[in-house]
Structure formats: structure tokens, C-alpha cells
Short mmCIF file of C-alpha atoms in Angstrom, two decimals:
data_model
loop_
_atom_site.label_atom_id
_atom_site.label_comp_id
_atom_site.label_asym_id
_atom_site.label_seq_id
_atom_site.Cartn_x
_atom_site.Cartn_y
_atom_site.Cartn_z
CA MET A 1 -11.39 -14.45 -10.25
CA ALA A 2 -8.64 -14.54 -7.62
CA TYR A 3 -7.40 -12.15 -4.93
CA SER A 4 -5.14 -10.37 -7.40
CA ASP A 5 -8.03 -9.77 -9.83
CA PHE A 6 -10.17 -7.66 -7.51
CA LYS A 7 -10.62 -3.95 -8.06
CA LEU A 8 -11.42 -1.74 -5.10
CA HIS A 9 -15.04 -1.18 -6.08
CA GLU A 10 -15.53 -4.94 -6.59
CA ILE A 11 -14.27 -5.95 -3.17
CA ILE A 12 -16.38 -3.21 -1.58
CA ASP A 13 -19.56 -4.06 -3.48
CA ASN A 14 -19.22 -7.86 -3.43
CA PHE A 15 -18.72 -8.09 0.32
CA GLY A 16 -20.63 -5.06 1.55
CA LEU A 17 -17.60 -3.36 3.01
CA VAL A 18 -17.71 0.12 4.48
CA ILE A 19 -14.42 1.93 3.93
CA GLN A 20 -13.15 4.29 6.60
CA GLU A 21 -10.07 6.30 5.69
CA SER A 22 -8.08 8.10 8.35
CA SER A 23 -4.57 9.28 9.03
CA GLY A 24 -2.72 8.06 12.08
CA LEU A 25 -5.01 5.09 12.70
CA PHE A 26 -2.16 3.34 14.50
CA ALA A 27 -0.49 6.47 15.86
CA LYS A 28 -1.00 5.44 19.49
CA VAL A 29 0.41 1.95 19.06
CA GLU A 30 3.49 1.44 21.19
CA GLU A 31 6.75 0.96 19.34
CA GLN A 32 8.69 -2.28 19.60
CA GLU A 33 12.46 -2.44 19.89
CA CYS A 34 14.39 -3.62 16.87
CA SER A 35 16.86 -6.36 17.71
CA GLU A 36 20.52 -6.07 16.82
CA LEU A 37 20.03 -8.96 14.41
CA LEU A 38 17.26 -7.24 12.45
CA SER A 39 19.07 -3.92 12.55
CA THR A 40 22.15 -5.54 10.98
CA ILE A 41 20.09 -7.37 8.37
CA LEU A 42 18.29 -4.20 7.32
CA GLN A 43 21.54 -2.22 7.18
CA GLU A 44 22.97 -4.83 4.83
CA ASN A 45 19.85 -5.55 2.79
CA VAL A 46 17.73 -2.45 2.25
CA ASP A 47 19.94 -0.60 -0.21
CA LEU A 48 20.70 -3.82 -2.08
CA ALA A 49 17.02 -4.73 -2.37
CA VAL A 50 16.17 -1.25 -3.62
CA ALA A 51 19.00 -1.44 -6.17
CA ILE A 52 17.85 -4.84 -7.43
CA SER A 53 14.36 -3.36 -7.56
CA SER A 54 12.35 -6.56 -7.80
CA GLU A 55 9.42 -7.70 -5.70
CA LYS A 56 11.27 -10.93 -4.90
CA ALA A 57 14.31 -9.06 -3.58
CA ARG A 58 12.22 -6.77 -1.41
CA SER A 59 10.25 -9.74 -0.05
CA GLU A 60 13.28 -11.83 0.78
CA MET A 61 15.64 -9.13 1.98
CA ILE A 62 13.35 -6.71 3.83
CA ILE A 63 9.86 -8.05 4.49
CA SER A 64 10.72 -11.61 5.54
CA PRO A 65 13.31 -10.52 8.14
CA ILE A 66 10.81 -8.10 9.68
CA LEU A 67 8.12 -10.78 9.97
CA LEU A 68 10.65 -13.28 11.34
CA GLU A 69 11.49 -10.68 13.99
CA ILE A 70 7.81 -10.62 15.01
CA ARG A 71 7.81 -14.42 15.25
CA ARG A 72 10.87 -14.28 17.53
CA LYS A 73 9.17 -11.69 19.72
CA PHE A 74 6.42 -14.25 20.36
CA ASN A 75 8.99 -16.95 21.12
CA TYR A 76 8.05 -18.83 17.92
CA GLY A 77 4.53 -19.41 19.23
CA ILE A 78 2.95 -18.05 16.05
CA SER A 79 3.28 -19.28 12.49
CA LEU A 80 4.55 -17.46 9.42
CA PHE A 81 3.73 -18.51 5.88
CA SER A 82 5.16 -17.17 2.64
CA GLY A 83 3.73 -17.64 -0.84
CA VAL A 84 1.06 -20.14 0.21
CA ASP A 85 -2.23 -21.07 -1.41
CA PHE A 86 -5.04 -19.61 0.68
CA THR A 87 -8.19 -20.74 -1.10
CA VAL A 88 -11.28 -20.02 0.99
CA ASP A 89 -14.18 -19.61 -1.46
CA VAL A 90 -13.50 -20.07 -5.18
CA GLN A 91 -17.05 -19.12 -6.15
CA ARG A 92 -16.61 -15.68 -4.60
CA GLY A 93 -13.11 -15.16 -5.91
CA LEU A 94 -11.44 -15.72 -2.55
CA ASN A 95 -8.66 -17.89 -3.84
CA GLY A 96 -5.04 -17.61 -4.81
CA PHE A 97 -1.70 -17.16 -3.14
CA CYS A 98 -0.88 -14.82 -0.27
CA ASP A 99 2.57 -13.30 0.00
CA PHE A 100 2.71 -13.56 3.79
CA ILE A 101 0.35 -14.80 6.50
CA LEU A 102 0.77 -14.61 10.27
CA SER A 103 -1.40 -16.97 12.30
CA LEU A 104 -1.87 -17.31 16.04
CA SER A 105 -1.50 -21.07 15.68
CA PRO A 106 2.03 -22.46 16.16
CA GLU A 107 1.29 -25.11 13.50
CA GLN A 108 3.71 -24.58 10.63
CA LEU A 109 2.88 -27.49 8.29
CA PHE A 110 -0.29 -25.83 6.98
CA VAL A 111 -2.34 -22.69 7.53
CA ARG A 112 -4.67 -23.02 10.50
CA SER A 113 -6.95 -20.45 12.02
CA PRO A 114 -6.85 -17.99 13.51
CA VAL A 115 -5.22 -16.03 10.72
CA ILE A 116 -4.60 -12.51 11.98
CA VAL A 117 -2.24 -10.58 9.67
CA LEU A 118 -1.83 -10.65 5.89
CA VAL A 119 1.01 -8.83 4.17
CA GLU A 120 0.93 -8.08 0.46
CA SER A 121 4.26 -7.35 -1.19
CA LYS A 122 4.45 -5.00 -4.16
CA ASN A 123 7.21 -3.56 -6.27
CA GLU A 124 5.05 -0.66 -7.39
CA ASN A 125 2.97 1.91 -5.54
CA LEU A 126 1.13 0.80 -2.44
CA ARG A 127 -2.32 1.54 -3.80
CA SER A 128 -1.98 -1.19 -6.41
CA GLY A 129 -2.08 -3.79 -3.63
CA LEU A 130 -4.95 -2.45 -1.53
CA ALA A 131 -7.80 -4.36 -3.21
CA GLN A 132 -5.88 -7.63 -3.15
CA CYS A 133 -4.99 -7.21 0.52
CA MET A 134 -8.60 -6.37 1.38
CA ALA A 135 -9.82 -9.51 -0.42
CA GLU A 136 -7.33 -11.62 1.53
CA MET A 137 -8.48 -10.03 4.79
CA VAL A 138 -12.12 -10.84 4.01
CA ALA A 139 -11.06 -14.41 3.23
CA ALA A 140 -9.21 -14.63 6.54
CA GLN A 141 -12.30 -13.42 8.38
CA ILE A 142 -14.43 -16.13 6.74
CA PHE A 143 -11.70 -18.74 7.28
CA ASN A 144 -11.57 -17.97 10.99
CA GLN A 145 -15.36 -17.99 11.35
CA ARG A 146 -15.65 -21.38 9.68
CA SER A 147 -13.13 -22.78 12.13
CA GLY A 148 -15.00 -21.38 15.11
CA ASN A 149 -12.29 -18.84 15.94
CA VAL A 150 -13.94 -15.49 16.34
CA ILE A 151 -11.20 -12.92 15.92
CA LYS A 152 -12.52 -9.41 16.35
CA GLU A 153 -10.06 -7.75 14.00
CA ILE A 154 -8.06 -8.84 10.96
CA TYR A 155 -5.04 -6.78 10.00
CA GLY A 156 -3.42 -6.27 6.64
CA ALA A 157 -0.42 -4.49 5.24
CA VAL A 158 0.64 -3.49 1.77
CA THR A 159 4.33 -2.84 1.44
CA ILE A 160 7.16 -2.34 -0.99
CA GLY A 161 9.53 -3.21 1.84
CA THR A 162 10.73 0.33 2.46
CA ILE A 163 7.21 1.76 2.85
CA TRP A 164 4.26 0.14 4.69
CA GLN A 165 0.55 0.94 4.80
CA PHE A 166 -1.78 -0.81 7.25
CA LEU A 167 -5.46 -1.81 7.23
CA LYS A 168 -7.88 -3.24 9.77
CA LEU A 169 -11.10 -5.20 9.20
CA GLU A 170 -13.73 -5.43 11.94
CA ASN A 171 -17.10 -6.90 10.96
CA ASN A 172 -17.69 -5.16 7.61
CA ILE A 173 -15.73 -2.01 8.45
CA MET A 174 -12.48 -1.78 6.52
CA SER A 175 -10.29 0.91 8.07
CA VAL A 176 -7.46 2.18 5.90
CA ASP A 177 -4.63 4.12 7.51
CA LEU A 178 -3.64 6.82 5.04
CA SER A 179 -0.35 7.27 6.88
CA GLU A 180 2.65 5.58 5.35
CA TYR A 181 5.42 4.14 7.52
CA TYR A 182 8.97 4.14 6.23
CA ILE A 183 11.70 1.65 7.01
CA LYS A 184 13.38 4.27 9.21
CA ASP A 185 10.25 3.91 11.37
CA ILE A 186 11.01 0.20 11.87
CA LYS A 187 10.12 0.37 15.57
CA LYS A 188 6.65 1.66 14.68
CA ILE A 189 6.20 -0.98 11.95
CA LEU A 190 7.17 -3.68 14.43
CA GLY A 191 4.85 -2.15 17.01
CA ILE A 192 1.82 -2.26 14.73
CA LEU A 193 2.48 -5.87 13.68
CA TYR A 194 3.18 -6.90 17.27
CA SER A 195 0.06 -5.25 18.70
CA ALA A 196 -2.16 -6.86 16.04
CA ILE A 197 -1.16 -10.27 17.33
CA ALA A 198 -0.76 -9.50 21.02
CA GLN A 199 -4.27 -8.11 21.49
CA ASN A 200 -5.78 -11.25 19.97
CA GLN A 201 -3.86 -13.77 22.03
CA SER A 202 -5.79 -15.43 24.83
#
């Protein structure tokens, strides 16, 4: 089994998760300004990525620029990984590749704890990526604990580039925001990603 093999009931049962669904979970998060650079990139790329209609196009043309914007906001003091092997526990199925990982460590040669945000890219509906994202979040929690970095909350996002849905894991409570954020809400999307990292920085 790997991250992509999990079904929702399996990830819940195997790791004793308690699911809490709510709308507007991140409603009070402060928006972050969108730079002129990102604004230009999205103006040029979004329609093209949607027209190409592949997961790769959406990842490269929409998702990556947004995550790079977050990295710039932290003056390159955090690391961003794309398409990396994140094997934590093969026996429990916590292995495979993650589309995107944001870590509080500036080390860019390999993934180091603390891992704080995982983003799962899909070219279908968002729900199809929820179980995989949850499994990666559980893995990140274990990964951080093994390294002695106790991060209170792990964040996740499932996105098709133009629509984002966010999750939060604290202890065994997996909170799922039922609200969907569209690319026109880019300031809110940036705000949620930014706050996830900012509140965990020392």
C-alpha cells in the first residue's frame, strides 16, 4: 500500500483519526497580498492550464507559482519540494511520492523536519485526493515526532489548481474545511498557506 492507495475509511480506521467537518474553518485567517509577479503569472497561465487540462499543467503553471510565492514571503527561509519520495513507514502504507511539501527547514537538498504543509494535486474532483492527502499528513506528523520536532498542527491541501480545499491535523483530529477556495480568492489561499507556516515558526 502507498499514500495513493488509501481509501477514506482505511486512513480513518488504521490511524484512529476523528474527522471533523466544518465550513469556513479558515474564514478568519488574514489574507496575504498577491505580488505583481504572481498576479502576472496567473493571468498568463490559468486559462492555458485549464485548456491543457492535465494534472502536470495545473501543477507547473498554477500550483508551483503559488507555493513559490509563499517561499518568497518567508525570504526563502523555508523549503519547497515537488514530486519527492516521502517514505515514512512502509509497513503501515505511509510511503510514496508527495506532489508538494513545505518544510520549516531551509535545507533544500533533502526533506527535513519539520514538515508543515502537504499539497496534493489532482486533475479530477477534490474529494478523490482527500484520503491520500490525509495519509501524507499522518506521515508528516510521525516524521516530525521521530525527529524530535513537535509541531502542533499539520496542514494539507487538495487542489486542481483553480480550486483549493484545506485540512488540518492536530493529534488525531483531522479537520476538513468543506469550503472551497477559488483562484479568484488567491489572497485567501495565500493567507491560509502563509498562516500555517507563520504560526509554527519559532
